[in-house]
Coordinates of C-alpha atoms in Angstrom, one line a residue:
M1 CA 2.0 -13.9 8.2
A2 CA -0.1 -12.2 10.8
N3 CA 1.9 -11.3 14.3
F4 CA 0.8 -10.2 17.7
T5 CA 2.0 -7.3 19.6
L6 CA 2.5 -7.1 23.4
T7 CA 1.3 -3.6 24.9
H8 CA 1.5 -3.9 28.4
L9 CA 1.6 -6.3 31.6
T10 CA -0.2 -5.2 34.5
Y11 CA -1.2 -6.2 38.0
A12 CA -4.3 -4.9 39.6
G13 CA -5.9 -5.6 43.3
A14 CA -8.3 -3.7 45.2
G15 CA -6.8 -1.2 47.6
L16 CA -3.0 -1.8 45.9
P17 CA -1.1 0.6 43.7
T18 CA -1.4 -0.7 40.3
A19 CA 1.9 -2.4 38.8
S20 CA 2.2 -2.1 35.0
V21 CA 4.9 -1.9 32.3
E22 CA 4.3 -0.8 28.9
F23 CA 5.8 -2.4 25.9
D24 CA 7.3 -0.4 22.8
P25 CA 5.9 -2.0 19.5
K26 CA 9.7 -2.3 18.4
F27 CA 12.1 -2.2 21.4
T28 CA 11.9 -2.3 25.1
V29 CA 14.9 -2.9 27.5
I30 CA 13.8 -3.5 31.1
Y31 CA 17.1 -3.8 33.3
G32 CA 18.1 -2.7 36.7
S33 CA 19.1 -4.6 40.1
S34 CA 18.8 -8.3 40.8
N35 CA 15.3 -9.1 43.1
T36 CA 13.3 -6.4 41.5
G37 CA 11.0 -8.3 39.7
K38 CA 12.2 -8.7 36.1
T39 CA 12.1 -12.5 36.1
F40 CA 8.7 -12.5 37.6
L41 CA 7.5 -10.0 34.7
V42 CA 8.6 -12.7 32.1
D43 CA 7.3 -15.6 33.8
S44 CA 3.7 -13.8 33.9
I45 CA 3.8 -13.0 30.5
D46 CA 4.4 -16.7 29.8
Y47 CA 1.8 -17.6 32.2
M48 CA -1.0 -15.2 31.0
L49 CA -0.3 -17.2 27.4
G50 CA -1.6 -20.4 28.9
G51 CA 2.0 -21.4 30.9
H52 CA 1.2 -23.7 34.0
V53 CA 3.5 -22.7 36.3
R54 CA 2.3 -19.7 38.6
P55 CA 4.5 -16.9 39.2
S56 CA 4.8 -16.1 42.9
I57 CA 6.9 -13.5 44.7
P58 CA 6.0 -12.2 48.2
R59 CA 5.3 -8.6 46.7
A60 CA 2.5 -9.8 44.4
E61 CA 0.2 -10.8 47.7
G62 CA -2.9 -9.5 47.4
Y63 CA -3.2 -8.7 43.5
G64 CA -6.3 -10.5 42.4
Q65 CA -5.5 -9.7 38.5
I66 CA -3.2 -9.9 35.9
L67 CA -3.8 -8.3 32.6
L68 CA -1.9 -8.9 29.5
G69 CA -2.5 -6.2 26.6
L70 CA -1.9 -7.3 22.8
L71 CA -2.8 -5.9 19.7
L72 CA -4.2 -8.6 17.0
P73 CA -2.9 -8.7 13.5
D74 CA -5.4 -6.5 12.4
G75 CA -4.6 -3.8 15.2
R76 CA -7.2 -4.0 17.2
P77 CA -6.8 -4.4 20.9
L78 CA -7.1 -7.1 23.1
T79 CA -6.7 -7.6 27.1
L80 CA -6.4 -11.4 28.7
V81 CA -7.4 -11.5 32.3
R82 CA -6.3 -13.8 34.5
K83 CA -6.4 -14.5 38.4
P84 CA -3.4 -15.7 39.9
G85 CA -4.0 -19.8 39.9
G86 CA -7.0 -19.3 37.9
K87 CA -8.0 -22.0 35.2
S88 CA -9.7 -19.6 33.0
I89 CA -8.7 -16.5 31.1
H90 CA -11.3 -13.7 30.3
V91 CA -10.9 -12.2 27.0
H92 CA -11.8 -8.4 26.4
Q93 CA -11.6 -7.0 23.3
D94 CA -10.2 -3.4 24.6
D95 CA -7.1 -2.0 26.1
L96 CA -7.8 -2.2 29.8
R97 CA -5.1 -1.4 32.3
E98 CA -7.0 -1.0 35.5
L99 CA -8.8 -3.7 38.1
T100 CA -12.0 -4.6 36.0
H101 CA -15.1 -6.3 36.3
A102 CA -16.7 -5.8 33.0
T103 CA -18.3 -8.6 31.4
P104 CA -15.6 -10.4 29.1
D105 CA -16.2 -11.1 25.4
A106 CA -15.2 -14.6 25.7
I107 CA -13.8 -17.1 28.6
V108 CA -11.4 -19.7 27.8
S109 CA -9.9 -22.3 29.5
A110 CA -6.0 -21.6 30.3
R111 CA -5.2 -25.5 29.5
R112 CA -6.1 -27.0 26.3
I113 CA -9.2 -28.9 26.2
R114 CA -10.9 -31.2 23.5
S115 CA -13.7 -28.2 22.7
R116 CA -11.1 -25.9 21.5
R117 CA -12.5 -23.4 24.0
D118 CA -8.8 -22.6 25.3
I119 CA -6.5 -19.9 25.1
S120 CA -4.5 -21.9 22.6
H121 CA -7.0 -22.3 20.0
Y122 CA -8.2 -18.8 20.5
L123 CA -5.1 -16.9 19.8
L124 CA -3.8 -19.4 17.2
S125 CA -7.1 -18.7 15.2
K126 CA -6.2 -15.1 15.1
L127 CA -3.1 -16.1 13.4
G128 CA -4.8 -18.6 11.3
L129 CA -2.8 -21.5 12.9
D130 CA -5.8 -23.1 14.6
D131 CA -6.3 -26.1 12.1
T132 CA -2.3 -26.6 11.8
Y133 CA -1.1 -29.9 12.5
V134 CA 2.4 -31.0 13.9
R135 CA 4.0 -34.6 14.1
T136 CA 4.2 -36.4 17.7
N137 CA 6.3 -39.5 17.1
E138 CA 8.3 -41.2 14.4
G139 CA 5.3 -43.1 13.9
G140 CA 3.7 -40.5 12.0
N141 CA 1.1 -39.5 14.7
T142 CA 0.0 -36.0 14.5
D143 CA -1.8 -33.4 16.7
L144 CA -3.1 -30.0 16.5
L145 CA -0.5 -27.4 17.2
K146 CA -0.5 -25.7 20.8
L147 CA 0.3 -22.1 21.3
A148 CA 2.9 -23.5 23.9
D149 CA 4.9 -24.7 20.8
L150 CA 5.1 -21.3 19.6
T151 CA 5.3 -19.6 23.2
H152 CA 8.3 -21.2 24.5
L153 CA 10.4 -20.1 21.2
S154 CA 9.1 -16.5 21.8
V155 CA 9.1 -16.0 25.7
V156 CA 12.6 -17.3 26.7
T157 CA 12.8 -17.6 30.7
D158 CA 16.0 -17.2 32.8
T159 CA 15.8 -20.7 33.6
R160 CA 15.2 -22.1 30.0
M161 CA 18.2 -19.5 28.6
I162 CA 21.0 -21.7 30.4
D163 CA 19.1 -24.9 30.4
P164 CA 21.2 -27.6 28.4
N165 CA 18.0 -28.7 26.9
P166 CA 18.1 -28.0 23.0
P167 CA 16.5 -24.3 22.4
S168 CA 14.1 -25.6 19.9
Q169 CA 12.3 -28.3 22.2
R170 CA 9.7 -27.4 24.8
T171 CA 10.5 -30.5 27.2
R172 CA 12.8 -33.3 27.3
G173 CA 12.2 -36.8 25.5
T174 CA 12.0 -38.6 22.1
A175 CA 8.5 -37.5 21.5
A176 CA 9.4 -33.6 22.3
R177 CA 12.4 -33.9 19.9
T178 CA 10.0 -35.2 16.8
T179 CA 7.4 -32.3 18.0
A180 CA 10.1 -29.6 18.0
R181 CA 11.6 -30.8 14.7
S182 CA 7.8 -30.6 13.3
V183 CA 7.4 -27.4 14.8
M184 CA 10.6 -25.8 13.2
K185 CA 9.5 -27.4 9.8
L186 CA 6.1 -25.3 10.2
M187 CA 8.4 -22.2 11.3
L188 CA 11.0 -22.4 8.5
T189 CA 8.8 -23.6 5.8
G190 CA 5.3 -22.8 6.6
E191 CA 4.2 -26.5 5.8
D192 CA 2.4 -28.3 8.5
E193 CA 1.8 -32.5 8.7
P194 CA -1.3 -33.9 7.2
P195 CA -3.4 -35.2 10.1
A196 CA -2.9 -38.8 10.8
N197 CA -6.5 -39.8 9.6
K198 CA -5.0 -38.9 6.3
L199 CA -2.4 -41.1 6.0
P200 CA -2.2 -43.2 2.8
N201 CA -3.9 -46.8 3.0
A202 CA -2.3 -49.8 1.4
A203 CA -2.7 -49.1 -2.3
Q204 CA -1.7 -45.5 -1.8
R205 CA 1.5 -46.6 -0.4
R206 CA 2.3 -48.8 -3.2
V207 CA 2.1 -46.0 -5.3
Q208 CA 4.0 -43.9 -3.1
R209 CA 6.5 -46.5 -2.9
G210 CA 6.9 -46.4 -6.9
K211 CA 7.1 -42.4 -6.3
I212 CA 9.9 -43.1 -4.1
N213 CA 11.8 -45.3 -6.7
L214 CA 11.3 -42.6 -9.2
I215 CA 12.7 -40.1 -7.1
D216 CA 15.6 -42.2 -6.4
S217 CA 16.1 -42.6 -10.2
L218 CA 16.1 -39.0 -11.0
A219 CA 18.5 -38.2 -7.9
L220 CA 21.0 -40.6 -9.2
D221 CA 20.7 -38.6 -12.7
L222 CA 21.2 -35.5 -11.0
H223 CA 24.1 -36.8 -9.2
A224 CA 25.6 -37.8 -12.5
K225 CA 25.4 -34.2 -13.5
L226 CA 27.3 -32.8 -10.7
S227 CA 30.7 -31.6 -12.2
R228 CA 32.4 -31.9 -8.5
D229 CA 31.7 -33.9 -5.3
Q230 CA 31.0 -30.6 -3.0
T231 CA 28.9 -29.9 -0.6
P232 CA 26.5 -26.9 -1.1
D233 CA 28.2 -25.1 1.9
E234 CA 31.4 -25.3 0.2
L235 CA 29.8 -24.6 -3.2
R236 CA 28.7 -21.3 -1.4
D237 CA 32.0 -20.4 -0.1
Q238 CA 33.8 -20.9 -3.3
L239 CA 31.0 -19.0 -5.3
A240 CA 31.7 -16.1 -2.7
R241 CA 35.2 -16.3 -3.3
L242 CA 34.5 -16.0 -7.2
E243 CA 32.5 -13.1 -6.6
D244 CA 35.1 -11.2 -4.8
S245 CA 37.3 -12.2 -7.7
L246 CA 34.9 -11.3 -10.4
N247 CA 34.3 -7.8 -8.3
D248 CA 38.2 -7.3 -8.5
M249 CA 38.4 -8.0 -12.1
A250 CA 35.4 -5.9 -13.0
R251 CA 36.9 -3.1 -11.2
S252 CA 40.4 -3.5 -13.0
L253 CA 38.2 -4.0 -16.4
A254 CA 36.4 -0.9 -15.6
G255 CA 39.6 0.9 -15.1
E256 CA 41.1 -0.4 -18.2
S257 CA 38.1 0.2 -20.4
E258 CA 37.6 3.9 -19.0
Q259 CA 41.1 4.5 -20.2
Q260 CA 40.3 2.8 -23.4
A261 CA 37.5 5.0 -23.8
R262 CA 39.4 8.1 -23.1
A263 CA 42.3 7.3 -25.3
V264 CA 39.7 6.2 -28.4
A265 CA 38.3 9.6 -27.8
A266 CA 41.3 11.5 -27.9
R267 CA 42.1 9.5 -31.0
A268 CA 39.0 10.4 -32.6
R269 CA 39.4 13.8 -31.7
L270 CA 42.8 14.0 -33.4
A271 CA 41.4 12.3 -36.3
E272 CA 38.6 14.7 -36.4
T273 CA 41.2 17.6 -36.1
D274 CA 43.3 16.2 -38.7
A275 CA 40.4 15.8 -41.2
E276 CA 39.4 19.9 -40.5
L277 CA 43.4 20.6 -41.5
E278 CA 43.4 18.6 -44.4
A279 CA 40.1 20.3 -45.6
R280 CA 41.6 23.7 -45.0
L281 CA 44.9 22.8 -46.6
G282 CA 43.1 21.6 -49.6
E283 CA 41.2 24.9 -49.9
V284 CA 44.7 26.9 -49.4
L285 CA 46.3 25.0 -52.0
D286 CA 43.3 25.2 -54.4
L287 CA 43.5 29.3 -53.7
L288 CA 47.3 29.4 -54.5
G289 CA 47.1 27.3 -57.8
R290 CA 44.0 30.0 -58.8
F291 CA 45.9 32.8 -57.6
D292 CA 49.1 31.8 -59.3
T293 CA 47.2 31.6 -62.7
L294 CA 46.0 34.9 -61.8
R295 CA 49.5 36.2 -60.9
Q296 CA 50.7 35.0 -64.5
Q297 CA 47.8 36.6 -66.2
Y298 CA 48.8 40.0 -64.5
E299 CA 52.3 39.6 -65.4
T300 CA 51.5 38.9 -69.1
D301 CA 49.4 41.8 -68.8
L302 CA 51.9 44.0 -67.9
A303 CA 54.6 42.8 -70.4
R304 CA 52.0 43.2 -73.1
L305 CA 51.6 46.9 -72.1
E306 CA 55.3 47.6 -71.7
M307 CA 55.5 46.3 -75.3
V308 CA 52.8 48.5 -76.3
S309 CA 54.3 51.4 -74.6
E310 CA 58.2 50.7 -76.1
A311 CA 56.6 50.2 -79.6
G312 CA 54.8 53.6 -79.4
N313 CA 57.8 55.3 -78.2
L314 CA 60.1 53.8 -80.9
L315 CA 57.4 54.7 -83.8
G316 CA 56.9 58.1 -82.4
Y317 CA 53.1 57.3 -81.7
F318 CA 53.5 59.2 -78.1
Q319 CA 55.2 62.3 -79.3
V320 CA 53.1 65.5 -80.1
G321 CA 53.6 67.2 -83.4
R322 CA 53.3 66.0 -87.0
C323 CA 50.5 63.4 -86.8
V324 CA 51.9 59.7 -87.5
F325 CA 49.0 59.0 -88.8
C326 CA 48.4 61.3 -92.0
G327 CA 51.7 63.2 -91.8
A328 CA 49.8 66.9 -90.9
D329 CA 51.2 69.6 -89.0
P330 CA 49.0 69.9 -85.7
E331 CA 47.4 73.2 -87.4
H332 CA 46.2 71.0 -90.3
Q333 CA 45.0 68.2 -88.4
Q334 CA 41.1 67.6 -88.9
A335 CA 38.7 66.3 -85.9
A336 CA 36.8 64.4 -88.4
Q337 CA 39.5 62.4 -89.6
H338 CA 41.0 61.2 -86.0
G339 CA 40.8 62.6 -82.6
H340 CA 42.7 65.4 -81.5
Q341 CA 45.8 64.5 -79.6
E342 CA 44.7 60.6 -79.9
T343 CA 48.2 59.4 -79.9
T344 CA 49.0 61.4 -76.3
Q345 CA 45.7 59.9 -75.0
L346 CA 46.5 56.1 -76.1
H347 CA 49.7 56.9 -74.2
E348 CA 48.2 58.0 -71.1
A349 CA 45.6 55.0 -71.0
V350 CA 48.5 52.8 -71.1
L351 CA 50.4 54.1 -68.5
V352 CA 46.8 54.0 -66.2
E353 CA 46.3 50.4 -67.1
S354 CA 50.0 49.5 -66.3
A355 CA 49.7 51.2 -62.9
K356 CA 46.7 49.4 -62.2
T357 CA 47.8 46.1 -63.0
H358 CA 50.8 46.6 -60.9
S359 CA 48.6 47.3 -57.8
L360 CA 46.4 44.5 -58.6
L361 CA 49.6 42.3 -58.8
A362 CA 51.1 43.4 -55.6
D363 CA 47.8 42.7 -53.7
L364 CA 47.6 39.5 -55.0
R365 CA 51.3 38.6 -54.2
L366 CA 50.3 39.8 -50.7
T367 CA 47.4 37.4 -50.4
I368 CA 49.4 34.6 -52.3
E369 CA 52.0 35.2 -49.6
G370 CA 49.3 34.8 -46.7
L371 CA 48.0 31.6 -48.2
E372 CA 51.6 30.1 -48.3
G373 CA 51.9 31.0 -44.7
Q374 CA 48.9 29.3 -44.0
R375 CA 49.9 26.3 -46.0
D376 CA 53.0 26.0 -44.2
E377 CA 51.3 26.3 -40.7
L378 CA 48.6 23.7 -41.6
T379 CA 51.4 21.3 -43.0
E380 CA 53.3 21.8 -39.9
R381 CA 50.2 20.9 -37.6
R382 CA 49.4 18.2 -39.7
T383 CA 52.8 16.4 -39.0
T384 CA 52.2 16.8 -35.2
L385 CA 48.8 15.6 -35.3
N386 CA 50.4 12.6 -37.1
A387 CA 52.9 12.0 -34.4
E388 CA 50.3 12.7 -31.7
A389 CA 48.2 10.1 -33.6
A390 CA 50.9 7.5 -33.6
E391 CA 51.3 7.9 -30.0
A392 CA 47.8 7.4 -29.5
D393 CA 47.7 4.3 -31.2
R394 CA 50.5 2.8 -29.4
A395 CA 48.6 3.4 -26.1
L396 CA 45.6 2.1 -27.5
A397 CA 47.5 -1.2 -28.5
Q398 CA 49.0 -1.1 -24.8
I399 CA 45.4 -0.9 -23.2
E400 CA 44.4 -3.4 -25.7
A401 CA 47.4 -5.7 -24.7
R402 CA 46.3 -5.3 -20.9
L403 CA 42.4 -6.0 -21.5
A404 CA 43.0 -9.3 -23.3
P405 CA 44.1 -11.3 -20.3
L406 CA 41.8 -9.5 -18.2
R407 CA 38.6 -10.4 -20.7
E408 CA 40.1 -14.0 -20.9
G409 CA 40.2 -14.4 -17.1
L410 CA 36.8 -12.6 -16.5
E411 CA 35.3 -15.0 -19.0
D412 CA 37.2 -18.0 -17.2
T413 CA 35.8 -16.8 -13.9
V414 CA 32.3 -16.1 -15.2
N415 CA 32.2 -19.8 -16.7
E416 CA 33.3 -21.2 -13.3
R417 CA 30.6 -19.3 -11.4
L418 CA 28.1 -20.6 -13.9
R419 CA 29.6 -24.5 -13.2
I420 CA 29.1 -23.5 -9.2
E421 CA 25.5 -22.3 -9.9
R422 CA 24.5 -25.1 -11.9
D423 CA 25.8 -27.2 -9.3
L424 CA 23.9 -25.6 -6.5
E425 CA 20.9 -25.9 -8.7
L426 CA 21.5 -29.2 -9.0
R427 CA 21.9 -29.7 -5.3
A428 CA 18.8 -27.7 -4.4
R429 CA 16.8 -30.0 -6.8
L430 CA 18.4 -32.8 -5.3
D431 CA 17.2 -31.3 -1.7
E432 CA 13.6 -30.9 -2.9
L433 CA 13.7 -34.5 -4.1
E434 CA 14.9 -35.6 -0.6
E435 CA 12.5 -33.5 0.8
H436 CA 9.5 -35.1 -1.3
R437 CA 10.9 -38.6 -0.4
S438 CA 11.0 -37.7 3.2
Q439 CA 7.6 -36.6 3.1
L440 CA 6.5 -40.0 1.4
V441 CA 8.3 -41.8 4.1
A442 CA 6.8 -39.8 6.9
Q443 CA 3.3 -40.5 5.4
G444 CA 3.9 -44.3 5.9
A445 CA 5.0 -45.1 2.5
L446 CA 8.2 -46.8 3.8
P447 CA 9.2 -47.7 7.4
S448 CA 11.6 -44.9 8.5
K449 CA 15.0 -45.8 9.1
R450 CA 16.2 -42.7 10.7
R451 CA 14.5 -39.5 12.1
E452 CA 13.6 -37.2 9.4
S453 CA 13.8 -33.6 9.7
L454 CA 11.5 -33.0 7.0
I455 CA 13.3 -29.6 6.3
A456 CA 15.2 -29.1 2.8
G457 CA 18.9 -29.0 3.1
R458 CA 18.8 -25.1 1.4
I459 CA 16.3 -24.0 3.9
L460 CA 18.5 -25.3 6.9
S461 CA 21.8 -23.6 5.3
S462 CA 19.6 -20.4 5.0
F463 CA 18.8 -20.4 8.6
D464 CA 22.4 -21.1 9.4
R465 CA 23.4 -18.4 7.7
T466 CA 20.9 -15.9 9.6
F467 CA 22.3 -17.7 12.9
Q468 CA 25.7 -17.1 12.0
R469 CA 25.1 -13.4 11.1
T470 CA 23.6 -13.0 14.5
L471 CA 26.5 -14.2 16.4
D472 CA 29.2 -12.5 14.2
S473 CA 27.1 -9.3 14.5
W474 CA 27.7 -9.5 18.5
R475 CA 31.5 -9.8 18.0
I476 CA 31.9 -13.2 19.6
P477 CA 35.1 -14.9 19.0
D478 CA 35.5 -18.8 17.9
V479 CA 32.0 -19.4 16.9
E480 CA 32.6 -20.2 13.5
G481 CA 30.4 -23.0 11.9
A482 CA 27.2 -21.9 13.5
S483 CA 24.1 -24.3 12.7
Y484 CA 21.1 -25.9 13.7
D485 CA 20.8 -29.7 14.0
P486 CA 17.4 -30.9 13.0
Y487 CA 17.8 -34.3 14.6
S488 CA 19.1 -33.3 18.0
G489 CA 17.1 -30.1 17.9
D490 CA 20.5 -28.4 19.6
V491 CA 22.5 -25.5 18.1
S492 CA 26.4 -25.6 17.8
A493 CA 29.0 -23.1 17.4
G494 CA 33.1 -23.2 17.2
G495 CA 32.7 -27.0 16.8
T496 CA 30.8 -27.6 20.1
A497 CA 27.1 -28.2 20.7
R498 CA 25.4 -25.5 23.1
A499 CA 25.0 -28.4 25.7
G500 CA 28.9 -28.6 25.8
H501 CA 29.6 -24.8 26.6
G502 CA 29.6 -22.9 29.6
R503 CA 26.5 -21.1 31.2
G504 CA 27.1 -17.7 29.7
M505 CA 27.7 -19.1 26.1
R506 CA 24.9 -21.4 26.5
A507 CA 22.7 -18.2 27.2
L508 CA 24.1 -16.5 24.0
L509 CA 23.7 -19.4 22.0
H510 CA 19.7 -19.8 23.0
A511 CA 19.5 -16.0 22.5
A512 CA 21.2 -16.1 19.1
F513 CA 18.9 -19.2 18.1
S514 CA 15.9 -16.9 19.3
I515 CA 16.5 -14.3 17.7
A516 CA 17.9 -15.7 14.4
L517 CA 14.5 -17.9 14.1
A518 CA 12.4 -14.9 14.7
R519 CA 14.1 -12.6 11.9
Y520 CA 14.1 -15.8 9.5
C521 CA 10.6 -16.0 10.0
L522 CA 9.5 -12.6 10.1
D523 CA 11.4 -11.6 7.2
R524 CA 9.9 -14.5 5.3
R525 CA 6.1 -13.7 6.3
L526 CA 6.5 -17.3 8.1
P527 CA 4.5 -18.5 11.2
H528 CA 5.8 -16.6 14.5
L529 CA 3.9 -15.0 17.4
G530 CA 5.6 -11.6 16.2
F531 CA 7.3 -10.7 19.6
L532 CA 10.5 -12.0 21.4
V533 CA 11.2 -11.8 25.1
L534 CA 14.5 -12.6 26.6
D535 CA 15.1 -12.9 30.1
S536 CA 19.1 -12.8 31.4
P537 CA 20.6 -13.5 27.6
L538 CA 23.6 -11.6 28.9
V539 CA 24.2 -13.6 32.3
T540 CA 27.3 -13.5 33.6
Y541 CA 29.5 -14.7 36.6
K542 CA 32.0 -13.0 38.7
E543 CA 33.2 -16.1 40.7
P544 CA 36.7 -17.1 39.5
D545 CA 35.6 -20.4 38.3
F546 CA 33.6 -18.7 35.6
D547 CA 35.8 -16.1 34.4
A548 CA 36.5 -17.8 31.2
D549 CA 32.8 -17.7 30.5
R550 CA 32.5 -13.9 31.1
I551 CA 31.1 -11.8 28.3
P552 CA 33.3 -8.9 27.2
P553 CA 31.7 -5.5 27.4
N554 CA 31.7 -5.0 23.6
V555 CA 29.6 -7.9 23.3
I556 CA 26.9 -6.6 25.5
D557 CA 26.8 -3.2 23.3
H558 CA 26.9 -4.9 20.1
F559 CA 24.0 -7.2 21.6
Y560 CA 21.7 -4.5 22.3
R561 CA 22.5 -2.7 19.2
S562 CA 21.7 -5.6 16.9
F563 CA 17.9 -5.0 18.1
L564 CA 17.7 -1.6 16.5
A565 CA 16.8 -3.3 13.1
F566 CA 15.0 -6.1 14.4
P567 CA 11.8 -7.0 12.1
G568 CA 9.5 -7.4 15.1
Q569 CA 8.9 -6.8 18.7
A570 CA 11.9 -7.5 21.1
I571 CA 11.5 -7.2 24.7
V572 CA 15.0 -7.9 26.5
V573 CA 15.2 -8.2 30.5
E574 CA 18.6 -7.8 31.7
N575 CA 21.0 -6.8 34.7
A576 CA 23.5 -5.1 32.0
T577 CA 23.1 -1.7 31.0
P578 CA 22.6 -0.9 27.6
P579 CA 25.0 1.4 25.6
P580 CA 24.1 5.3 25.1
D581 CA 22.9 5.0 21.6
V582 CA 20.4 2.3 22.2
L583 CA 19.2 4.4 25.2
E584 CA 18.2 6.9 23.1
H585 CA 16.2 4.6 20.3
A586 CA 14.8 2.1 22.6
R587 CA 11.9 2.0 25.6
I588 CA 14.2 1.8 28.6
V589 CA 12.5 0.6 32.0
T590 CA 14.6 0.7 34.9
F591 CA 14.2 -1.1 38.5
S592 CA 16.1 0.9 41.0
G593 CA 15.8 -1.8 43.8
S594 CA 15.3 0.9 46.1
G595 CA 13.3 3.9 46.8
V596 CA 9.7 4.7 46.4
R597 CA 9.7 2.2 43.2
P598 CA 12.0 -0.5 44.1
G599 CA 11.0 -2.9 41.4
F600 CA 7.9 -4.0 39.2
F601 CA 5.9 -3.6 42.2
P602 CA 5.7 -0.3 43.3
A603 CA 6.0 0.4 47.2
R604 CA 2.7 0.3 48.9
P605 CA 1.4 3.4 51.0
S606 CA 2.1 3.4 54.5
T607 CA -1.5 4.5 55.1
P608 CA -4.7 3.2 53.2
N609 CA -5.6 6.1 51.1
G610 CA -7.4 3.9 48.5
P611 CA -6.0 2.6 45.3
E612 CA -2.9 4.3 44.0
T613 CA -1.6 3.8 40.6
H614 CA 2.0 4.1 39.8
R615 CA 4.2 3.7 36.6
I616 CA 7.7 2.4 36.2
R617 CA 9.9 5.0 35.7
R618 CA 11.0 5.5 32.1
E619 CA 14.5 7.0 31.1

């Protein structure tokens, strides 16, 4: 949705120093002493936007032009120029901040006229709201939206700030309440009223009465599907508590699940290590079996060699002398028949082979001893691992025992949340049906038996939450249950309507309503001028009779800080000093009340030296 941005307010006059204040596109605070022109500045903004009451103070005498600078939604500058008391406004598509005699791009009436050549139609057309209708009475009559219908919600003067009249109403009276309710519907929903000449005829009313009967039947069916008879606020409160419980349960479940995951990972590592040990133990046992067979072979070979050696000795095979094979003496032994000293060589061969086999057997026994050590070590490690695995299994069983009720409780809570969400959805559908029914009633299908807000309950509840958050952010005590009543147009907090509070609290509630409305509309791109000007929202009294209604300093600080995240442009005019952190982030304009610049209007020179231009001191 398109919005405006205020850039400056200037008073210019021939031979007089120009009085001008510039506005920050986000947040401007104008504060200082009383009787320095702060309220005059706000009244002048209202006057330049088509207000009927001309602001007047003695220091303004002699100034012939009031200039209000704006930025259009597309960023182009615009300057509205009006003579004090003048009935027309000159429109310049330029940023003018001095006395000007340039030919305007357009001349429009300051008051609304039938030809639509007025400031209301001109500015509303820039917002795309020039053909928007609002309801003017309970009979269903409509009229074009006026700029004043939006201005009084964006520019709140000090008198309106404490006026017991509802903050949504521009004036008093039944018709004003109807119009205010229709304007609030436009701002909170973006929907305007059908023009009166589009009201249905008799045949259409019969069709619409049939639609109403169908809507009533559907509403009964939806009511039957509700699990409990609870209001949307009660359901939302219960849902909020369930969400808190779900978050606590989810954290507990996440902690237990994390422990379970770690325990499962540790148990898997134990199983993996055990499998590795089992594989290695199998290899060792296989080697031991093979080496034992080889050891037995070596021992058999040694026994055979020993038997050969003993047999040779017994038979004299290994003695030197007469040949045991042919009986010849050594000198008669012939090489052709058999080798010389063949028996001696056989004996030596048996000894060498026996020594070699003994060496191999000794090495094999060392290897077998090492493998047996590995076997014993692996067996012991597996025993330890089995004990650790059993302990891990017990820990996993304990975790699972703790997880089971958590999962069950979580499932029950999720089911309960689903039930509440289903009931909320049914309530929302009932609100939609009620809204359709109200629209049909407003269009003349049936005579209205009560004043219709035409605003769905879910939207009102959403706005009430924004209103409540605004008050809560200021740390104001005893303002629970803050809400807007579309039928009376008033707001309430702490169980008391705004009109029933003292002046200080009335001002705070009016300011909170205006801020919440601006936030709600700007965040959702709904109709709004885009800026908010508040005069004396923190008004306090020092007289003893008003001590109970004075505002604590911490509320003042939190009030100012809340604007640092405001989605549009905010201008606050106050006596109270902002806290240091706000002074650093906002445009601060200070009216000293004395000296060369006592306030909005600079001190006039004692001797005429021609026109002078002075700017208000910025901190």
